[in-house]
XYZ file of C-alpha atoms in Angstrom:
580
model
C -6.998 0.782 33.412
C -4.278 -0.822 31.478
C -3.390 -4.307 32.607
C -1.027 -6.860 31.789
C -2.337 -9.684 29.718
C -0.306 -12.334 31.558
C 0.835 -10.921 35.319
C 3.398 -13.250 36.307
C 3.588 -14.650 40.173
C 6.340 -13.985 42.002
C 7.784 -17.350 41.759
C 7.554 -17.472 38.227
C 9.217 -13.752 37.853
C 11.842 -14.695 39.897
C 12.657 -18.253 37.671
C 12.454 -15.834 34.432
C 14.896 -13.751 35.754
C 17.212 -16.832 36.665
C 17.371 -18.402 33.138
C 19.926 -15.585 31.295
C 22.522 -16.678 33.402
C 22.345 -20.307 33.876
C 20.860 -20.264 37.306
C 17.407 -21.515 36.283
C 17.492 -24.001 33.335
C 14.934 -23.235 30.571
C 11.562 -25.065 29.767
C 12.149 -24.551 26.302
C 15.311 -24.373 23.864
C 15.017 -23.310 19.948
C 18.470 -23.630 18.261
C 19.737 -22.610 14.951
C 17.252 -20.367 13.389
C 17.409 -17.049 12.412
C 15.332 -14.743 13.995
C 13.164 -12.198 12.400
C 14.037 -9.070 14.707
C 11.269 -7.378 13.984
C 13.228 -3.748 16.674
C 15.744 -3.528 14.090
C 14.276 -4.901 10.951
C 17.442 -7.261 11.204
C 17.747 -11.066 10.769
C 19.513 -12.464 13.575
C 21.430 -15.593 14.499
C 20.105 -16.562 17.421
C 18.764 -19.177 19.789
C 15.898 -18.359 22.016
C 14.550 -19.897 25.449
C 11.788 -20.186 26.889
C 10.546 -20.728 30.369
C 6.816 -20.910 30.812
C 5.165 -18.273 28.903
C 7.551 -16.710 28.263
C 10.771 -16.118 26.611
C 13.694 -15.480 28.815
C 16.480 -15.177 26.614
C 17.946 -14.322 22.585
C 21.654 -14.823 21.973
C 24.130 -17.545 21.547
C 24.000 -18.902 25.508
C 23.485 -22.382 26.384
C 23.749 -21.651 29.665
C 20.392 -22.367 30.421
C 19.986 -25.607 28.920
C 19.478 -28.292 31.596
C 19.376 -32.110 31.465
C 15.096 -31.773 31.252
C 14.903 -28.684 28.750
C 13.342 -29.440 25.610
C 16.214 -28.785 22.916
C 14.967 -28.192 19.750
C 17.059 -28.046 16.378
C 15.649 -25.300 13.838
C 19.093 -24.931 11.231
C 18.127 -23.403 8.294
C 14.440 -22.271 9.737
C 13.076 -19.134 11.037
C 11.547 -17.825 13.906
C 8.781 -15.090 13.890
C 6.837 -13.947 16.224
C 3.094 -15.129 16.980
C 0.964 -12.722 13.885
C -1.771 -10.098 15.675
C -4.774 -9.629 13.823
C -5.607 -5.756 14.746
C -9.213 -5.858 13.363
C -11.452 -8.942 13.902
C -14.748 -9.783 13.054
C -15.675 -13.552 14.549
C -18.987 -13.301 13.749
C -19.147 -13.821 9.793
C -21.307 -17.421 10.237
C -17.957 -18.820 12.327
C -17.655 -18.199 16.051
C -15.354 -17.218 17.921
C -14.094 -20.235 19.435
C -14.112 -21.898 15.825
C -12.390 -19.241 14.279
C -9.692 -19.095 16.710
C -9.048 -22.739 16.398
C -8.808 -22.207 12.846
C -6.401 -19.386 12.599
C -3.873 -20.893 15.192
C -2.662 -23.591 13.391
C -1.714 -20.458 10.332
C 0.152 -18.369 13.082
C -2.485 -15.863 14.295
C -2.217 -16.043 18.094
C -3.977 -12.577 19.201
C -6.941 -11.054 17.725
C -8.516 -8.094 18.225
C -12.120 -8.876 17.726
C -15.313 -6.407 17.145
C -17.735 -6.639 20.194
C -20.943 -6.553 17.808
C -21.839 -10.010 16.746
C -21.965 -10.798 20.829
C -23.173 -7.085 22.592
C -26.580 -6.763 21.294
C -27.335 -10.134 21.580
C -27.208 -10.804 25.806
C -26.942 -8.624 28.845
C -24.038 -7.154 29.831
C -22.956 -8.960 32.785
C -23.183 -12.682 30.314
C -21.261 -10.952 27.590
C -18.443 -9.721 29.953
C -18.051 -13.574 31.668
C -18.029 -14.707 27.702
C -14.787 -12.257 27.546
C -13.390 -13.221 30.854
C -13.754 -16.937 29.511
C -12.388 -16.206 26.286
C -9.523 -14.370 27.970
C -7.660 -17.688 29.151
C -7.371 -19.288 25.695
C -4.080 -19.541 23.660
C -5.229 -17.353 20.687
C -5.374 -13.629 23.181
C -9.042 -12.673 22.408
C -8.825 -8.752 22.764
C -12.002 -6.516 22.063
C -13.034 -3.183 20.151
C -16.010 -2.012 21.836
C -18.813 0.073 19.538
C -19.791 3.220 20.089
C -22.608 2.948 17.713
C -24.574 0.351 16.611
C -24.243 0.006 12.620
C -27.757 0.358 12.309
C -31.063 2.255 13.211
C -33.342 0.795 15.644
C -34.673 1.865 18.867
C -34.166 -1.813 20.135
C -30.201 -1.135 20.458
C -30.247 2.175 22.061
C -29.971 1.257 25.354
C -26.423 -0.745 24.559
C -24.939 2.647 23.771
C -26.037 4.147 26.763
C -22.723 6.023 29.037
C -22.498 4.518 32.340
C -22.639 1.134 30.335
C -20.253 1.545 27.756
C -17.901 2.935 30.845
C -18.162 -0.391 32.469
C -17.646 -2.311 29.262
C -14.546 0.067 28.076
C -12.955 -0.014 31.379
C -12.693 -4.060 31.128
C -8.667 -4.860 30.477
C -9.385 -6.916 27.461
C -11.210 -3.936 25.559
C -8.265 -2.286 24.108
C -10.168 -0.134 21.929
C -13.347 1.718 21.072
C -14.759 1.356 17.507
C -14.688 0.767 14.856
C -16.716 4.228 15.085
C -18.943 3.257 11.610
C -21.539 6.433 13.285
C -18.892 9.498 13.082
C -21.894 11.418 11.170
C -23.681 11.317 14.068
C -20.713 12.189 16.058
C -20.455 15.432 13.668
C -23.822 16.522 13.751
C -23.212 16.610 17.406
C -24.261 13.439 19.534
C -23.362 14.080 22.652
C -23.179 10.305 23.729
C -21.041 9.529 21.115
C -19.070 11.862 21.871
C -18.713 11.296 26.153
C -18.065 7.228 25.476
C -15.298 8.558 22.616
C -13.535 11.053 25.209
C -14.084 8.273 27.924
C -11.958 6.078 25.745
C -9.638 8.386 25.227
C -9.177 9.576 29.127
C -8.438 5.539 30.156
C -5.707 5.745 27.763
C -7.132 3.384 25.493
C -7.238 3.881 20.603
C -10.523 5.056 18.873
C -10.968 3.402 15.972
C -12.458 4.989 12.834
C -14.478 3.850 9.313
C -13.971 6.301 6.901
C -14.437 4.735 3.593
C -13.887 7.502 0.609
C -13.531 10.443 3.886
C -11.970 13.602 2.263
C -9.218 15.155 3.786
C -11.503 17.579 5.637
C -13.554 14.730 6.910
C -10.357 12.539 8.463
C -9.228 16.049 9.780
C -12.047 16.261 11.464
C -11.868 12.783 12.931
C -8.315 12.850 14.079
C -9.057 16.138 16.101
C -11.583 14.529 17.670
C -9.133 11.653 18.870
C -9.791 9.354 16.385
C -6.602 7.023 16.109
C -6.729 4.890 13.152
C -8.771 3.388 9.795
C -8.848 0.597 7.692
C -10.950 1.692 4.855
C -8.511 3.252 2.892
C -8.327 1.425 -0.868
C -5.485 3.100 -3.256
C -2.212 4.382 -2.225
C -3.218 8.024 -2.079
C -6.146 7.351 0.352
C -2.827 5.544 2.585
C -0.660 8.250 2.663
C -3.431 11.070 3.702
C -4.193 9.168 6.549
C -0.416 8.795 7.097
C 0.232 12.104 6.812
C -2.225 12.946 9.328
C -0.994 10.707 12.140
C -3.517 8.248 11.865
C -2.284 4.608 12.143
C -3.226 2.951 8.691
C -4.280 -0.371 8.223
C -4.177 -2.208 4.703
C -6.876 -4.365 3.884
C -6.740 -7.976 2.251
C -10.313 -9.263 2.656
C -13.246 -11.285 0.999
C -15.295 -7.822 0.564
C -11.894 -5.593 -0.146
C -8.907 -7.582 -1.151
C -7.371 -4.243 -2.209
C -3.459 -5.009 -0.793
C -2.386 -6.329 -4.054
C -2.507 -3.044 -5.391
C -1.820 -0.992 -2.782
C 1.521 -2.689 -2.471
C 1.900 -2.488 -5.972
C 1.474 1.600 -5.590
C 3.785 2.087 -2.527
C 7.156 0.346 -4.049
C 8.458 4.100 -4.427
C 6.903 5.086 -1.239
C 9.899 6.208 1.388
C 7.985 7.278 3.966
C 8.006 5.060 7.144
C 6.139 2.316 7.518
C 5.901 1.168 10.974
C 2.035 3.349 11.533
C 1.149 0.662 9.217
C -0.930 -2.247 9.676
C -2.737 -5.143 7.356
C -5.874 -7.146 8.134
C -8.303 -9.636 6.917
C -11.051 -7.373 8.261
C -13.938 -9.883 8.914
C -13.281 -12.088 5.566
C -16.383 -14.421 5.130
C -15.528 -18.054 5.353
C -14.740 -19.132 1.128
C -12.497 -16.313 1.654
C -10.528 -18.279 4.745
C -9.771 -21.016 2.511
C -6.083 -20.712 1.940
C -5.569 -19.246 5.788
C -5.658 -16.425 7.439
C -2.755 -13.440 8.360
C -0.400 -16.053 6.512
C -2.043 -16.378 3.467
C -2.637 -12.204 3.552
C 1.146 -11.965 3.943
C 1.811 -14.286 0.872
C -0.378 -11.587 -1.050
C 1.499 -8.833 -0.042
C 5.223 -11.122 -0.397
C 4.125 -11.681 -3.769
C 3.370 -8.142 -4.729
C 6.506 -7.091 -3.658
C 6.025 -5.625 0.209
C 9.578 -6.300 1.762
C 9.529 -9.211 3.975
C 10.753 -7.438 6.870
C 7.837 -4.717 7.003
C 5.378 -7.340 6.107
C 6.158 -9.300 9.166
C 6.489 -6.112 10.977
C 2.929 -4.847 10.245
C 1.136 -8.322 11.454
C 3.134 -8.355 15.168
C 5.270 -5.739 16.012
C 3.138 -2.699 14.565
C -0.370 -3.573 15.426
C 1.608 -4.721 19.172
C 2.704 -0.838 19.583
C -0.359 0.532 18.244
C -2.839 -1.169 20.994
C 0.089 -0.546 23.841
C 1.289 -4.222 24.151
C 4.166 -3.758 22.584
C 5.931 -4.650 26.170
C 4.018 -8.352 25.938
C 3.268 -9.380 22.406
C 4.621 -8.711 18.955
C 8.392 -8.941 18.931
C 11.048 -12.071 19.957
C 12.785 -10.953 22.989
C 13.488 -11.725 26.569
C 10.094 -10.692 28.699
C 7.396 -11.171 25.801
C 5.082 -14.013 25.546
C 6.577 -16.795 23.929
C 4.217 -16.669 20.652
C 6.646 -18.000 18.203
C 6.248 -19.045 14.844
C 8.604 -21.656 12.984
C 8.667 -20.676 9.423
C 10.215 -22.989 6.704
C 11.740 -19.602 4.748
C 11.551 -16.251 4.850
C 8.823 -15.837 1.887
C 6.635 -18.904 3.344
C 4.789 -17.341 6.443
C 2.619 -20.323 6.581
C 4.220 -21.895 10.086
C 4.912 -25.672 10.144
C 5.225 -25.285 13.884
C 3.296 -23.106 16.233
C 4.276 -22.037 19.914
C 1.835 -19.763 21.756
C 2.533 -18.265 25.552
C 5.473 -21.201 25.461
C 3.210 -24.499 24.572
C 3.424 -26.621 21.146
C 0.116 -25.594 19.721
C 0.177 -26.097 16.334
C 2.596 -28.410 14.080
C 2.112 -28.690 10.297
C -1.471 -27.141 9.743
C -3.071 -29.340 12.799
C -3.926 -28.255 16.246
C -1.806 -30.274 18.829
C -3.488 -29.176 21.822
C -7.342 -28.466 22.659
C -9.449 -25.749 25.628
C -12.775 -25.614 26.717
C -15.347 -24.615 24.309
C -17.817 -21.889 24.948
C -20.872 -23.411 26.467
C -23.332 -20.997 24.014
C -26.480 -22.080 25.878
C -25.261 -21.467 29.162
C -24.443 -17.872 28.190
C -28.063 -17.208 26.553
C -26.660 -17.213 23.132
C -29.197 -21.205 22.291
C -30.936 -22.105 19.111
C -34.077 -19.403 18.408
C -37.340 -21.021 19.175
C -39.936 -18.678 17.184
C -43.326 -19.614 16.896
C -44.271 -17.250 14.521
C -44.438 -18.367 10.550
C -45.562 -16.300 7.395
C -47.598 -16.695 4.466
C -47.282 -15.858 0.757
C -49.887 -12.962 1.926
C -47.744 -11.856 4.322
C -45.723 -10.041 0.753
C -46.873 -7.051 -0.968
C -47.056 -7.136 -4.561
C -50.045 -4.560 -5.652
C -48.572 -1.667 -4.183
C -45.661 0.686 -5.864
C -42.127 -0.757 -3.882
C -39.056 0.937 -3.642
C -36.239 -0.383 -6.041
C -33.053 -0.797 -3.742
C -30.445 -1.530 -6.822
C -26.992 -3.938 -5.733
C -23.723 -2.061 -6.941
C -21.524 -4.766 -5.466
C -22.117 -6.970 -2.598
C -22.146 -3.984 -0.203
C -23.416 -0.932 -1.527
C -26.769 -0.381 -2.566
C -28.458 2.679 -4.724
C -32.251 3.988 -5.012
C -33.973 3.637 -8.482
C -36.786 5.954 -8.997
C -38.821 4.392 -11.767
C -41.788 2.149 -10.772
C -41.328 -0.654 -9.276
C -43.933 -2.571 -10.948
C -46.309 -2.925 -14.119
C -49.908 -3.979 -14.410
C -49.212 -4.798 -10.334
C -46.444 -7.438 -11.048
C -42.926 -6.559 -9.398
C -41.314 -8.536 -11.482
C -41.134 -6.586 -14.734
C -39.025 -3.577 -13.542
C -37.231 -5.609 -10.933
C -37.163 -9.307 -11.363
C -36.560 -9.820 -7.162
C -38.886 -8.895 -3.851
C -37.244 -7.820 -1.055
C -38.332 -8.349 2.686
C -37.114 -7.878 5.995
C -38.850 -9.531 8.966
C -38.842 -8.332 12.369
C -37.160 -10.689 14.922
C -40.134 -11.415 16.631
C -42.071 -11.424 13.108
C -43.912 -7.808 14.192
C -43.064 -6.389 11.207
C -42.062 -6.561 7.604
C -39.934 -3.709 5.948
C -40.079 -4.305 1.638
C -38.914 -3.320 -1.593
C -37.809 -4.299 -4.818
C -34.251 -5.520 -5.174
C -31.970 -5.376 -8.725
C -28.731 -6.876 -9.095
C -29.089 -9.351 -6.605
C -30.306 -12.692 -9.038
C -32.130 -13.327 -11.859
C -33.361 -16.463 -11.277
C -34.560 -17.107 -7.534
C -37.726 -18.647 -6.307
C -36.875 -17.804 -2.601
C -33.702 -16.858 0.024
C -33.905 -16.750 3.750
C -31.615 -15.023 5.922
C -31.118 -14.729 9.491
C -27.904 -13.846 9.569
C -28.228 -9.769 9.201
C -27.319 -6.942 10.946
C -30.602 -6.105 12.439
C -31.172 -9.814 13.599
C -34.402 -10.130 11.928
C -34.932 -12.441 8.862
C -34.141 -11.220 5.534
C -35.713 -12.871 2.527
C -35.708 -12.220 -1.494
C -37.014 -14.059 -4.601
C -39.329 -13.894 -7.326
C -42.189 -15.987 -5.504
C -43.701 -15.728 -2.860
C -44.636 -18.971 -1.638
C -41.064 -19.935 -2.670
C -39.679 -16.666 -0.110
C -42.255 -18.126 2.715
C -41.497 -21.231 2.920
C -37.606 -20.300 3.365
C -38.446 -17.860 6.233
C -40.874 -20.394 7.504
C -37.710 -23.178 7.183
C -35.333 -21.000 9.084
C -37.619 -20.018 11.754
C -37.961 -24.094 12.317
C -34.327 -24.680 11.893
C -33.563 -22.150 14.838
C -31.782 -19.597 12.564
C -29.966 -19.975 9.275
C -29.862 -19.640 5.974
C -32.409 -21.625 3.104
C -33.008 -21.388 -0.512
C -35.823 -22.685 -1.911
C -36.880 -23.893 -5.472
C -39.479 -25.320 -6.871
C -41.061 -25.875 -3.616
C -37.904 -27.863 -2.128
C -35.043 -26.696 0.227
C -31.942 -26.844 -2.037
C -29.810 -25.545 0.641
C -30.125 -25.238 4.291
C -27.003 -24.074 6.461
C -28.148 -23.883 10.532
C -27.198 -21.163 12.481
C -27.617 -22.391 15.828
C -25.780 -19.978 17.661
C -28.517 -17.160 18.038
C -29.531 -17.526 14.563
C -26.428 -15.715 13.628
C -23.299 -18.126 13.930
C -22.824 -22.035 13.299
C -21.374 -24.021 15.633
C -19.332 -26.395 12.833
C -15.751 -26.204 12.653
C -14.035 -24.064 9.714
C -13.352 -26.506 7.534
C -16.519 -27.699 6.946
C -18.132 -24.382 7.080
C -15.944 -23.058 4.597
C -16.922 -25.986 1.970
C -20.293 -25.196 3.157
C -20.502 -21.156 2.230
C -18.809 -21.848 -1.175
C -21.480 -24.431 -2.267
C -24.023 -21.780 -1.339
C -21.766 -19.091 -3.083
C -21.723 -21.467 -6.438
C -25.828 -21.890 -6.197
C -25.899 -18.119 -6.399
C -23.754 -17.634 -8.844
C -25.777 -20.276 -10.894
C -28.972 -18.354 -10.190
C -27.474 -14.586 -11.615
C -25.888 -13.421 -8.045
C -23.154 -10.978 -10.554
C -20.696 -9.965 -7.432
C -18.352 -11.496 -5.259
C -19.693 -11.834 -1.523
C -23.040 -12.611 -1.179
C -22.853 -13.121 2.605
C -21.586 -9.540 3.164
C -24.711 -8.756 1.136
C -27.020 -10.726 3.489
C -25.750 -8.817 6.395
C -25.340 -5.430 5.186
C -29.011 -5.190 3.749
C -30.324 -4.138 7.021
C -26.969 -2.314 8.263
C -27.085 1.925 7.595
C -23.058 2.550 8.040
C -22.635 2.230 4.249
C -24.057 4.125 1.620
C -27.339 4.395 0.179
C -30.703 2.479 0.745
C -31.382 -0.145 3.708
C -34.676 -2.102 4.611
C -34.180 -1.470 8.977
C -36.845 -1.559 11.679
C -37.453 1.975 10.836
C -38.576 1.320 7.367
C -36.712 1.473 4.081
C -34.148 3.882 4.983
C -32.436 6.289 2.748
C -28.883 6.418 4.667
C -27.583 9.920 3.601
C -30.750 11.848 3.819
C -32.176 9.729 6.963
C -35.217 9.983 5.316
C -37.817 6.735 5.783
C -39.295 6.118 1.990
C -41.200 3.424 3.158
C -42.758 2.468 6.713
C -42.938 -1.523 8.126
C -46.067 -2.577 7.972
C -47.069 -4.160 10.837
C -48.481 -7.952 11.416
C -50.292 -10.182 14.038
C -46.772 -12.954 14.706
């Protein structure tokens, strides 16, 4: 099933194979760096040429220089190859196409994105032309496909179903299924899960897992059942059982974990190998993005004392040999794609110059060359046009609520004292909680702690059941937001004192913005600061938005099924259902 990412024509094989010895003359000729070898962990005096996309020679030569080759002097730089991010999520309010415009110009030129933010959002046949399409851009857009779908509803079962995720895990540019955030299910013995897992397995391609806190027993379990690799691990000890197992580990530097720090901090006396490691930025929300991308992950872990050499090593070669590709991307050397980075020093992995598949792409932080942008209407994927709209009535606020407490931006607990006094919510727990149905059906509540202390109303489309997620302490205020983002085609609004005081569109199927990074990520810390401002005590408040309605993490979620008690499965309390 296994494919090559760039087949070569015969014509074009047959000039590559020319250029070593003079007989074809090179498109492209870098002189005078040092290479970072990342097959021998050495750093080599080399030059390297290039002809199309791909590089056809590394020594001393200059046999292949001609009187139209493009010589270029690098003394005193370095050359690295093109960074592979092995755990992508392009979904977090940026888009794809933004995002990999973004993280070009800082050296990531493959990414291995998570299917989810596009799969239960169009047909099949639309989402596989979206990856076809996305196939033939510089940055390599490679896929995970789910085998579950990170929360409960009935609406998504169909997406799971065998024959379709066979089609979907068959296409060449899925090189993976996962990130398998379901493995209870999987253990309490769903079959499905368990045919599209062995399917993946049988074509040859990794299983991914997400095993946050998973006991020995647990990843045992796992890794017998073919799963390949995790991210989730957050102190050295939780590396090294993995490790030890055989799973391929991947260390984590992002806006909801930015554990690397310490973890590279912990493994200065480790002596183990490290090449079944990997890092990622795991689906960092935009403030996070600021500084960059891979490169500004591998100035975390430079600074914290990784050695260079196995830093650079985990972002191409590793993640490269992990996913099979090993033979087309991650290394410098004669037959690869010519993804090549041109680094200033050894410790400064931000690139001032940027080749991908043998084209000047990138040169001192700025995109040099452009490609077709998705056409997001075409593919289904235009602004939401609901007509429904709700009413301060429309919230429940005589009745005993659930209190869904905030640990940190991700994980939630139950309270079990009342949720209100003398029929006022706001006594025990200062914020009301709602989530919306997409077509405005239904409306799933609760009281929610540790999310503000001073909010008249928040609107939310961007969640992980694509309804609308709202919270405040009134309930005109919380209408009115829902009522703004159903108008603005999808977003995210707050309101006080009866005025929109921020308003971010999400035109892209309510879920994604269609701005460019920069401005996006000045837009996400303003809303982060009016948070903050308002009581929001943690450090990710989009992660929170989504995850509210997502039942992979642990312990109370407001779903289509009703407040959901994750662990137990248990519904505490039903939606209640409305005329939209």
């Amino acid at each position: 099933m296994r494919r090559r990412l760039r087949p070569l024509a015969v014509d074009s094989y047959m000039d590559l194979l020319g250029v070593a010895k003079g007989r074809v003359k090179a498109d492209v000729y870098l002189q005078g760096a040092t290479v970072i070898n990342v097959y021998t962990g050495e750093l080599q005096e080399a030059n390297v040429a290039v002809k199309g996309r791909h590089i056809a020679y590394v020594g001393l030569s200059a046999e292949m220089v001609g009187p139209d080759t493009e010589v270029v002097d690098l003394t005193g730089r370095y050359l690295c190859p093109g960074y592979i991010e092995p755990h992508c999520h392009p979904f977090q309010l940026y888009n794809p196409d933004s995002l990999a415009r973004y993280v070009l110009p800082h050296g990531t030129t493959t990414l291995v994105n998570d299917n989810m933010g596009l799969y239960l959002l169009v047909e099949e046949d639309i989402f596989i032309r979206m990856m076809d399409e996305m196939g033939t851009w510089p940055v390599k857009m490679l896929w995970s496909a789910r085998l579950d779908p990170q929360t409960r509803s009935d609406e998504f079962k169909r997406f799971f179903e065998t024959d379709r995720m066979k089609r979907l895990l068959a296409h060449p540019l899925v090189v993976q299924g996962g990130e398998l955030t379901g493995w209870p299910q999987l253990l309490a013995g769903d079959r499905q899960m368990a045919e599209n897992l062995l399917y993946t397995l049988s074509i040859g391609k990794r299983v991914e897992g997400h095993l946050p806190g998973a006991s020995l027993e647990t990843l045992s379990m796992l890794a017998a059942g073919g799963v390949t690799a995790d991210h989730e691990a957050i102190t050295v000890e939780e590396v090294i059982r993995r490790l030890r197992i055989g799973l391929w580990t991947t260390l984590r530097y992002s806006s909801l974990r930015p554990d690397l720090p310490e973890i590279v901090k912990g493994l200065a006396d480790y002596k183990g190998d490290t090449n079944r490691m990997m890092m990622t930025t795991d689906g960092s929300t935009p403030a996070f993005l600021k500084e960059g991308y891979t490169d500004d992950m591998l100035w975390v872990a430079l600074e914290a004392g990784m050695d260079p050499i196995a830093a650079y090593q985990m972002v191409t070669l590793n993640p490269a040999t992990y996913y099979g590709l090993d033979g087309e991307i991650g290394g410098i050397a004669p037959g690869r794609l010519a993804d090549i980075l041109i680094l200033e020093a050894l410790d400064r992995p931000t690139p001032i110059g940027v080749l991908a598949e043998g084209s000047w792409m990138a040169r001192d932080g700025k995109l040099l060359q452009e490609w077709p942008q998705l056409d997001w209407e075409e593919n289904g994927l235009h602004k939401s046009r609901e007509n429904w709209r709700v009413t301060e009535a429309d919230f429940t606020v005589d009745s005993e609520l659930p209190i869904i407490r905030l640990e940190n931006p991700a994980i939630t607990r139950l309270e079990t004292e009342p949720a209100h006094d003398n029929g006022s919510i706001k006594v025990a727990a200062p914020m009301h909680a709602a989530l919306f149905g997409r077509d405005g059906s239904f409306i799933v509540e609760a009281a929610l702690k540790g999310f503000a202390n001073r909010l008249d109303g928040l609107a939310s489309s961007y969640t992980a059941s694509k309804g609308i997620f709202t919270a405040g302490q009134n309930p005109a205020a919380m209408a009115q937001a829902v009522n703004r983002v159903l108008e603005i085609g999808g977003g995210i609004v707050l309101v006080e004192d009866g005025k929109v005081l921020f308003e971010m569109e999400m035109e892209i199927a309510g879920g994604m913005t269609a701005q460019n990074m920069d401005d996006l990520i000045e837009q996400v810390l303003l809303l982060e600061k009016l948070l903050q401002e308002r009581g929001y005590p943690h450090y990710d408040p989009i992660y929170t938005l989504l995850f509210i309605s997502s039942t992979h993490l642990p312990e109370v979620r407001l779903t289509p099924e009703g407040v959901l008690h994750v662990k137990t499965g248990k519904i505490i309390r039903p939606p209640k259902y409305r005329k939209a």
